[in-house]
Coordinates of C-alpha atoms in Angstrom, one line a residue:
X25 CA 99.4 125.9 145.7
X26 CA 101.0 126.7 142.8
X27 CA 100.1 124.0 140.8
X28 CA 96.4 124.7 141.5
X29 CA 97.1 128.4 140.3
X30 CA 98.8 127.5 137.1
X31 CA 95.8 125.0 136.6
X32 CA 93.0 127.6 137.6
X33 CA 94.9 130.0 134.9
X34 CA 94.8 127.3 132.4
X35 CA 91.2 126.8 133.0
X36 CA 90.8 130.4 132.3
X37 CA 92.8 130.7 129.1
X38 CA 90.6 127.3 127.8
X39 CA 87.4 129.3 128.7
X40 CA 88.5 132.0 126.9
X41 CA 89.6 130.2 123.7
X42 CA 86.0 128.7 123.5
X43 CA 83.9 131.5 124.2
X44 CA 86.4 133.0 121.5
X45 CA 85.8 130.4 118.9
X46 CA 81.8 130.5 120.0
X47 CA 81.7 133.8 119.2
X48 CA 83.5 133.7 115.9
X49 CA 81.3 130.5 115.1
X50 CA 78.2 132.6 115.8
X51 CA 79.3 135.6 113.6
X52 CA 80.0 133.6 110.8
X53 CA 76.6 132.0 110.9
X54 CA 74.8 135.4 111.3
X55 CA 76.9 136.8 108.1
X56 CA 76.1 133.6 106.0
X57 CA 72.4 134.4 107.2
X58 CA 72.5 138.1 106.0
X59 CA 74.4 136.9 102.7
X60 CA 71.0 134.7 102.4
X61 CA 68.7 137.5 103.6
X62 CA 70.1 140.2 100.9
X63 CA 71.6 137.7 97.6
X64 CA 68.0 138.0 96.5
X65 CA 68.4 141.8 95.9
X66 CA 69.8 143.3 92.4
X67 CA 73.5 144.0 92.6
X68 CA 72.5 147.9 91.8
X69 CA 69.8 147.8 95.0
X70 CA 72.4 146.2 97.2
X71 CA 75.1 149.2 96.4
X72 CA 72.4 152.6 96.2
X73 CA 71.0 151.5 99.5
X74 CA 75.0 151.3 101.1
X75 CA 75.4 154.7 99.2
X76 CA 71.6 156.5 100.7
X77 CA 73.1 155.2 104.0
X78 CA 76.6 156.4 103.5
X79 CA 75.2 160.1 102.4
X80 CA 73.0 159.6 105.3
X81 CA 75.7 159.0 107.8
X82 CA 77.8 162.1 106.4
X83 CA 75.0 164.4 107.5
X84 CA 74.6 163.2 110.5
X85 CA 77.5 161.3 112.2
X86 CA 75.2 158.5 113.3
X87 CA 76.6 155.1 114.2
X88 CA 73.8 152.9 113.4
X89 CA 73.6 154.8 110.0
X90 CA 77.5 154.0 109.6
X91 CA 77.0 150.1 110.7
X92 CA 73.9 150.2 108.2
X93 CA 76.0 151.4 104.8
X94 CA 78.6 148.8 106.3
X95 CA 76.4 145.8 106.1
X96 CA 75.1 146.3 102.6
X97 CA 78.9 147.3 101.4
X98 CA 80.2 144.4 103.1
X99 CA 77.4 142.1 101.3
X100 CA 78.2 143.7 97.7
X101 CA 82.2 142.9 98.5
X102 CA 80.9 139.5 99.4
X103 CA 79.2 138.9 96.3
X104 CA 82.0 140.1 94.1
X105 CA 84.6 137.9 96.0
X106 CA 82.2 135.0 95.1
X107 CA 82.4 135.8 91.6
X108 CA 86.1 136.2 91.8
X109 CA 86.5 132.8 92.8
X110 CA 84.5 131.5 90.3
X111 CA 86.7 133.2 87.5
X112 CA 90.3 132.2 89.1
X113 CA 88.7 128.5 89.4
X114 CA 87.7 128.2 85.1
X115 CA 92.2 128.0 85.1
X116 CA 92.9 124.3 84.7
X117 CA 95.3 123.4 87.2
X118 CA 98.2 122.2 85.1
X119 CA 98.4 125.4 82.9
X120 CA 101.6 126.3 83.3
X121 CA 101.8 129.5 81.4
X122 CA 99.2 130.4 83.5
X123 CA 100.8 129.4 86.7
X124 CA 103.9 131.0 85.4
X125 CA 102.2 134.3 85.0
X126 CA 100.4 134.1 88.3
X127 CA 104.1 134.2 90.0
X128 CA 105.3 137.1 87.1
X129 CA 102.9 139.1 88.6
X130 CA 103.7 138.2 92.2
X131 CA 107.1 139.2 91.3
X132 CA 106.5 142.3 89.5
X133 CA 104.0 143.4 92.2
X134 CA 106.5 142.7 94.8
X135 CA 108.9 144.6 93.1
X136 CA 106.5 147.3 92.3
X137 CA 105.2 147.7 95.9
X138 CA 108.7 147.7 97.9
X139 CA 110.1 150.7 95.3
X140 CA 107.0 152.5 95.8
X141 CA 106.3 152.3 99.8
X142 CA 109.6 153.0 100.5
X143 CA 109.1 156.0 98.2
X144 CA 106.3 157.1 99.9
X145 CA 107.8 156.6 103.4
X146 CA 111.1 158.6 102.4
X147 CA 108.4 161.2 101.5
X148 CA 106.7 161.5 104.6
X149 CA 109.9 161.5 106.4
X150 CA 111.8 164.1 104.3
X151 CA 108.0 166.3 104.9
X152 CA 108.4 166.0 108.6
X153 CA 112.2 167.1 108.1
X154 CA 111.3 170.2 106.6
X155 CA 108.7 170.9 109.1
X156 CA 110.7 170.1 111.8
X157 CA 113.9 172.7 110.4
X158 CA 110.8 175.4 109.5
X159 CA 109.7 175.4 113.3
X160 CA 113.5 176.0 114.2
X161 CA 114.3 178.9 112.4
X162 CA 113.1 182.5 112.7
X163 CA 110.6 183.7 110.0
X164 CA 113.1 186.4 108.5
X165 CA 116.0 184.0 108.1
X166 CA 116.6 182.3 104.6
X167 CA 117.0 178.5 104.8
X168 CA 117.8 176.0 102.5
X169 CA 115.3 173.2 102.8
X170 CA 116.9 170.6 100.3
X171 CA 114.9 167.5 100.2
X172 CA 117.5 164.0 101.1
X173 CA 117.9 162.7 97.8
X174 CA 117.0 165.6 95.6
X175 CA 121.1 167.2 95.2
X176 CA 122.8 163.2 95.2
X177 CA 124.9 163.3 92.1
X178 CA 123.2 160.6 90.0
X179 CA 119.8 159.8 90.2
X180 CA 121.2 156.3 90.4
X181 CA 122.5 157.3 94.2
X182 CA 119.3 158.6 95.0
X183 CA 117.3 155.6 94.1
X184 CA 119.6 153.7 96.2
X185 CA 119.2 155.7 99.2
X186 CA 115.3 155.0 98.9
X187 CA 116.0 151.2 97.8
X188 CA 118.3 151.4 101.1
X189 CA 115.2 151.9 103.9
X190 CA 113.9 148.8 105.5
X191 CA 111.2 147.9 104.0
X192 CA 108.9 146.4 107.0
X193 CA 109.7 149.7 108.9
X194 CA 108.3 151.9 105.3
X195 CA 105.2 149.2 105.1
X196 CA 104.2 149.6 109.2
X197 CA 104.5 153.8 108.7
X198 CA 102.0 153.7 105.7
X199 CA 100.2 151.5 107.6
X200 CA 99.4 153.8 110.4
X201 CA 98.6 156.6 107.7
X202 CA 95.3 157.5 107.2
X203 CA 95.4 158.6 103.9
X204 CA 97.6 156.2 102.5
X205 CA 97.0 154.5 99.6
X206 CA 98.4 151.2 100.8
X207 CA 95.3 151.0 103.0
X208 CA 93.1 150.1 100.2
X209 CA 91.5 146.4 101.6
X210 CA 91.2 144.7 97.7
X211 CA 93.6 144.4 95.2
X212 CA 91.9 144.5 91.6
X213 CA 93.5 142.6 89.2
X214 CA 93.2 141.9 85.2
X215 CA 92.6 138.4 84.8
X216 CA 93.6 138.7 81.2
X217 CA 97.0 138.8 79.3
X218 CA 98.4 139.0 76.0
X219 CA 101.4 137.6 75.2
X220 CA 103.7 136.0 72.5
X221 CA 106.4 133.5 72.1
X222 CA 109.7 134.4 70.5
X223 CA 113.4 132.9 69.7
X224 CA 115.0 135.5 71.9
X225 CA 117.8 133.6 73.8
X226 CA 119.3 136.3 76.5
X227 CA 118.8 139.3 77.9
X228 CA 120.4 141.0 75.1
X229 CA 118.0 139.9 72.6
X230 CA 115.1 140.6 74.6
X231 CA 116.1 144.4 74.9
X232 CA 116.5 144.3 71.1
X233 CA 112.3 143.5 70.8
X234 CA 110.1 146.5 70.8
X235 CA 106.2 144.7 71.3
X236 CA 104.8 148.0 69.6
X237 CA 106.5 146.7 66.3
X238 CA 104.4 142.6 66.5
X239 CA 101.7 142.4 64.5
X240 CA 98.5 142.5 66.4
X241 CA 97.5 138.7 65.0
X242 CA 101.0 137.6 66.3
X243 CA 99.4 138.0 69.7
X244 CA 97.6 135.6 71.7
X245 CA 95.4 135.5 74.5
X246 CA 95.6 134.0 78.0
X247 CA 93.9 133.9 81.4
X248 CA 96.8 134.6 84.3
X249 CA 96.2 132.3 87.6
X250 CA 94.5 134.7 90.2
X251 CA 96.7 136.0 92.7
X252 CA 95.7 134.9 96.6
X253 CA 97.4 137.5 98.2
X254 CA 99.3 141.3 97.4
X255 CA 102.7 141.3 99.3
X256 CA 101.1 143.4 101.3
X257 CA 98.4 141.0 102.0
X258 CA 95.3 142.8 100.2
X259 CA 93.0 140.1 99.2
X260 CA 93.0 140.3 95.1
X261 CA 89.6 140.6 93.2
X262 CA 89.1 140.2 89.1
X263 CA 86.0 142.3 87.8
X264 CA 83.9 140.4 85.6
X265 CA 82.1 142.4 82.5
X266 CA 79.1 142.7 85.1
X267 CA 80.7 144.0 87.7
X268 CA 82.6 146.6 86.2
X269 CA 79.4 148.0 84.3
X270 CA 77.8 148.4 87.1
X271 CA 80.6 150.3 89.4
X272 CA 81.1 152.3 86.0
X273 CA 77.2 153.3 86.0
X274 CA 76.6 153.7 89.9
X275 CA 79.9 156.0 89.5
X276 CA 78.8 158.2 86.7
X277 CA 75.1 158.4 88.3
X278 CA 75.3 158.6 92.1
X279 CA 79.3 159.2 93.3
X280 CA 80.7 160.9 90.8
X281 CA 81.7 163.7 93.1
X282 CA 82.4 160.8 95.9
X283 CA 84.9 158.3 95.4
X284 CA 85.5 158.0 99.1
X285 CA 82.6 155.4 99.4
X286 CA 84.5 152.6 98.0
X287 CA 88.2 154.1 97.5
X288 CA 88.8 152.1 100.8
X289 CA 88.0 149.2 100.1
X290 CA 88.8 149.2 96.1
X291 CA 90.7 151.5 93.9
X292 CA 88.3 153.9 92.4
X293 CA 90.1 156.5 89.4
X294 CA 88.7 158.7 86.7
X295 CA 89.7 157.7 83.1
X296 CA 91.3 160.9 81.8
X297 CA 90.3 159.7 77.9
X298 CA 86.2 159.4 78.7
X299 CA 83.9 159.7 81.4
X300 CA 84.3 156.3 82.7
X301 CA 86.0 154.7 85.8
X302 CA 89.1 152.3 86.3
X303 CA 88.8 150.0 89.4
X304 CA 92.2 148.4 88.4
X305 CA 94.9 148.3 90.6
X306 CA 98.6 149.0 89.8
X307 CA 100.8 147.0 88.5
X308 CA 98.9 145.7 85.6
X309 CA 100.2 143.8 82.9
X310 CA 99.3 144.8 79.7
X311 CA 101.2 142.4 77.8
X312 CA 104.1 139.5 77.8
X313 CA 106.8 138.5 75.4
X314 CA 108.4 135.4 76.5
X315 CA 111.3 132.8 75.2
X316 CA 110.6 129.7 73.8
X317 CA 111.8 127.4 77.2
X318 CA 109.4 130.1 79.3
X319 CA 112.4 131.2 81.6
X320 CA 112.8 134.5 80.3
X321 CA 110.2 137.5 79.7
X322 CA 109.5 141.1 79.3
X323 CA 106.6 142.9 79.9
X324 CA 104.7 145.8 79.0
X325 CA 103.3 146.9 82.7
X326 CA 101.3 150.1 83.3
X327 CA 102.2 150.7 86.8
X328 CA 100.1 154.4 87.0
X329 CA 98.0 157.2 85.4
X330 CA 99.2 156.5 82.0
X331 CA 102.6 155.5 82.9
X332 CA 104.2 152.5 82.5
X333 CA 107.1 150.2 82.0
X334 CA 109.1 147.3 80.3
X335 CA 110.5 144.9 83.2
X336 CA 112.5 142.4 82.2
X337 CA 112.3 139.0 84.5
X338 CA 114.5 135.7 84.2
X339 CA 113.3 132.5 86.1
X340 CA 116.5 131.0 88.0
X341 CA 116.1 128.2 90.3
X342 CA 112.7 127.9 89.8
X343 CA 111.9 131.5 90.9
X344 CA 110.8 134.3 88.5
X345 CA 112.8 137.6 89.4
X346 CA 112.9 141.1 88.1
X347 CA 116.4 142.0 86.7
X348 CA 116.0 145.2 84.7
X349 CA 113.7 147.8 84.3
X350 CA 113.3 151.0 81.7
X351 CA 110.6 153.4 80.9
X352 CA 108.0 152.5 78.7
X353 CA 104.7 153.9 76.8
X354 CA 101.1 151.9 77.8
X355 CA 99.5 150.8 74.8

């Protein structure tokens, strides 16, 4: 008896695992059929009509309109992940400065990501503190609501404190917060670098370079290895010259006022210097200054709305890893 109950379960489980995979198989061939149906339309067609449906659905609250702006959305994505791939795939495979980059950049967005989401999270927490103590307390009486962090005696304890939360308990907060930017489904990346070689043998000597003082012609040019995955696993995407025209134009003529359309799924900012758009994510690096053997380097990274940094990475056991970090000016 019980062996024809385990078997009857197995049978189940087996069923279910193939109408699974039968219904995965059969959405996969109805997307690749819509990609077909609507990779005839212009780029600009396929992302007005997502937008008429998306102003369409705000008025009204209706589903079908919702599922509508989805499917052309969802199609223009599709088109510029295609195009993605066919930019990360012109790196020759055994350019190393280019795979070295590709793991700089993994390590500096790593780096990046942890500081900032566990800044974020000690944020929402220390909010919910002060809410918490305002709900105690009568209205008349005077209370001191000191953020954690804000009175530590050196600002070197208080990044500590941050640097001390758990990080998959900071990332799984955000996650379950709406209006978090972490939520964002594409990581936009720069494909492009600029770096330099130099005889700098240590940190030391690296510290000692300012990049604003190398004359421009000392600089080279160099397409970074694309990125697979964010450490937070946001699928990365590099804007080709067509792509970003054409989010620039739809921007500054349709949703100006209305970044919510695509903030989602892809960073969408103002530029503060003209009336143009910036769809890259953050970190980016703007430039690289590396040793002679490729084991050391320090970078130039804008990491926000016109800030930015020098981080300073050494490759040890094979492994590029950030070891300092100081304010910087983009440029």
């Amino acid at each position: 008896m019980k062996f024809l109950r385990n078997f009857c379960l197995l049978v189940v489980v087996l069923v279910a695992l193939l109408c699974g995979c039968s219904q995965s198989n059969e959405d996969d061939l109805k997307s690749a059929k819509r990609f077909e149906e609507l990779k005839t339309l212009p780029l600009d067609s396929v992302l007005s009509r997502a937008f008429n449906f998306y102003e369409q659905y705000q008025a009204t609250n209706d589903t079908l309109l919702r599922d509508s702006m989805n499917d052309y959305k969802s199609h223009f994505l599709a088109r510029l992940k295609r195009s993605t791939d066919s930019l990360c795939g012109t790196i020759p495979a055994d350019d190393s400065l280019a795979a070295d980059l590709r793991e700089i950049n993994e390590a500096v967005s790593k780096y990046f990501y942890e500081y900032h989401i566990k800044h974020m999270y000690w944020f929402m927490l220390d909010t919910a503190r002060r809410e918490s103590l305002l709900e105690m307390v009568d209205s008349t009486q005077k209370v001191e609501l000191t953020a954690p962090g804000w009175k530590w005696e050196t600002k070197e304890d208080h990044e500590a404190a941050i640097m001390g939360i758990p990080f998959e308990e900071a990332l799984s907060a955000l996650k379950k917060d709406s209006t978090s930017m972490f939520k964002v489904a594409y990581f936009v990346q720069e494909l492009q670098v600029r770096y330099v070689d130099t005889v700098a043998a240590d940190m030391k000597a690296f510290q000692k370079i300012e990049p604003f003082h190398i004359k421009r012609e000392e600089w080279k040019k160099t397409k970074s290895a694309c990125m697979e995955k964010t450490p937070i696993g946001q699928q990365v995407l590099v804007l080709n010259k067509e792509y970003e025209s054409l989010l620039n134009n739809f921007m500054k003529t349709k949703a100006r006022g209305d970044r919510r359309f695509l903030m989602w799924e892809i960073p969408v900012s103002p530029r503060f210097w003209d009336d143009d758009f910036s769809f890259h994510s953050y970190p980016t690096i703007v430039s690289a200054v590396l040793n002679k053997n490729h084991d050391m380097v320090t970078l130039n990274v804008n990491d926000g709305y016109g800030r930015g940094g020098f981080y300073y990475l050494s490759k040890r056991s094979g492994k590029w890893e950030v070891v300092m970090l100081r304010d910087g000016w983009i440029w």
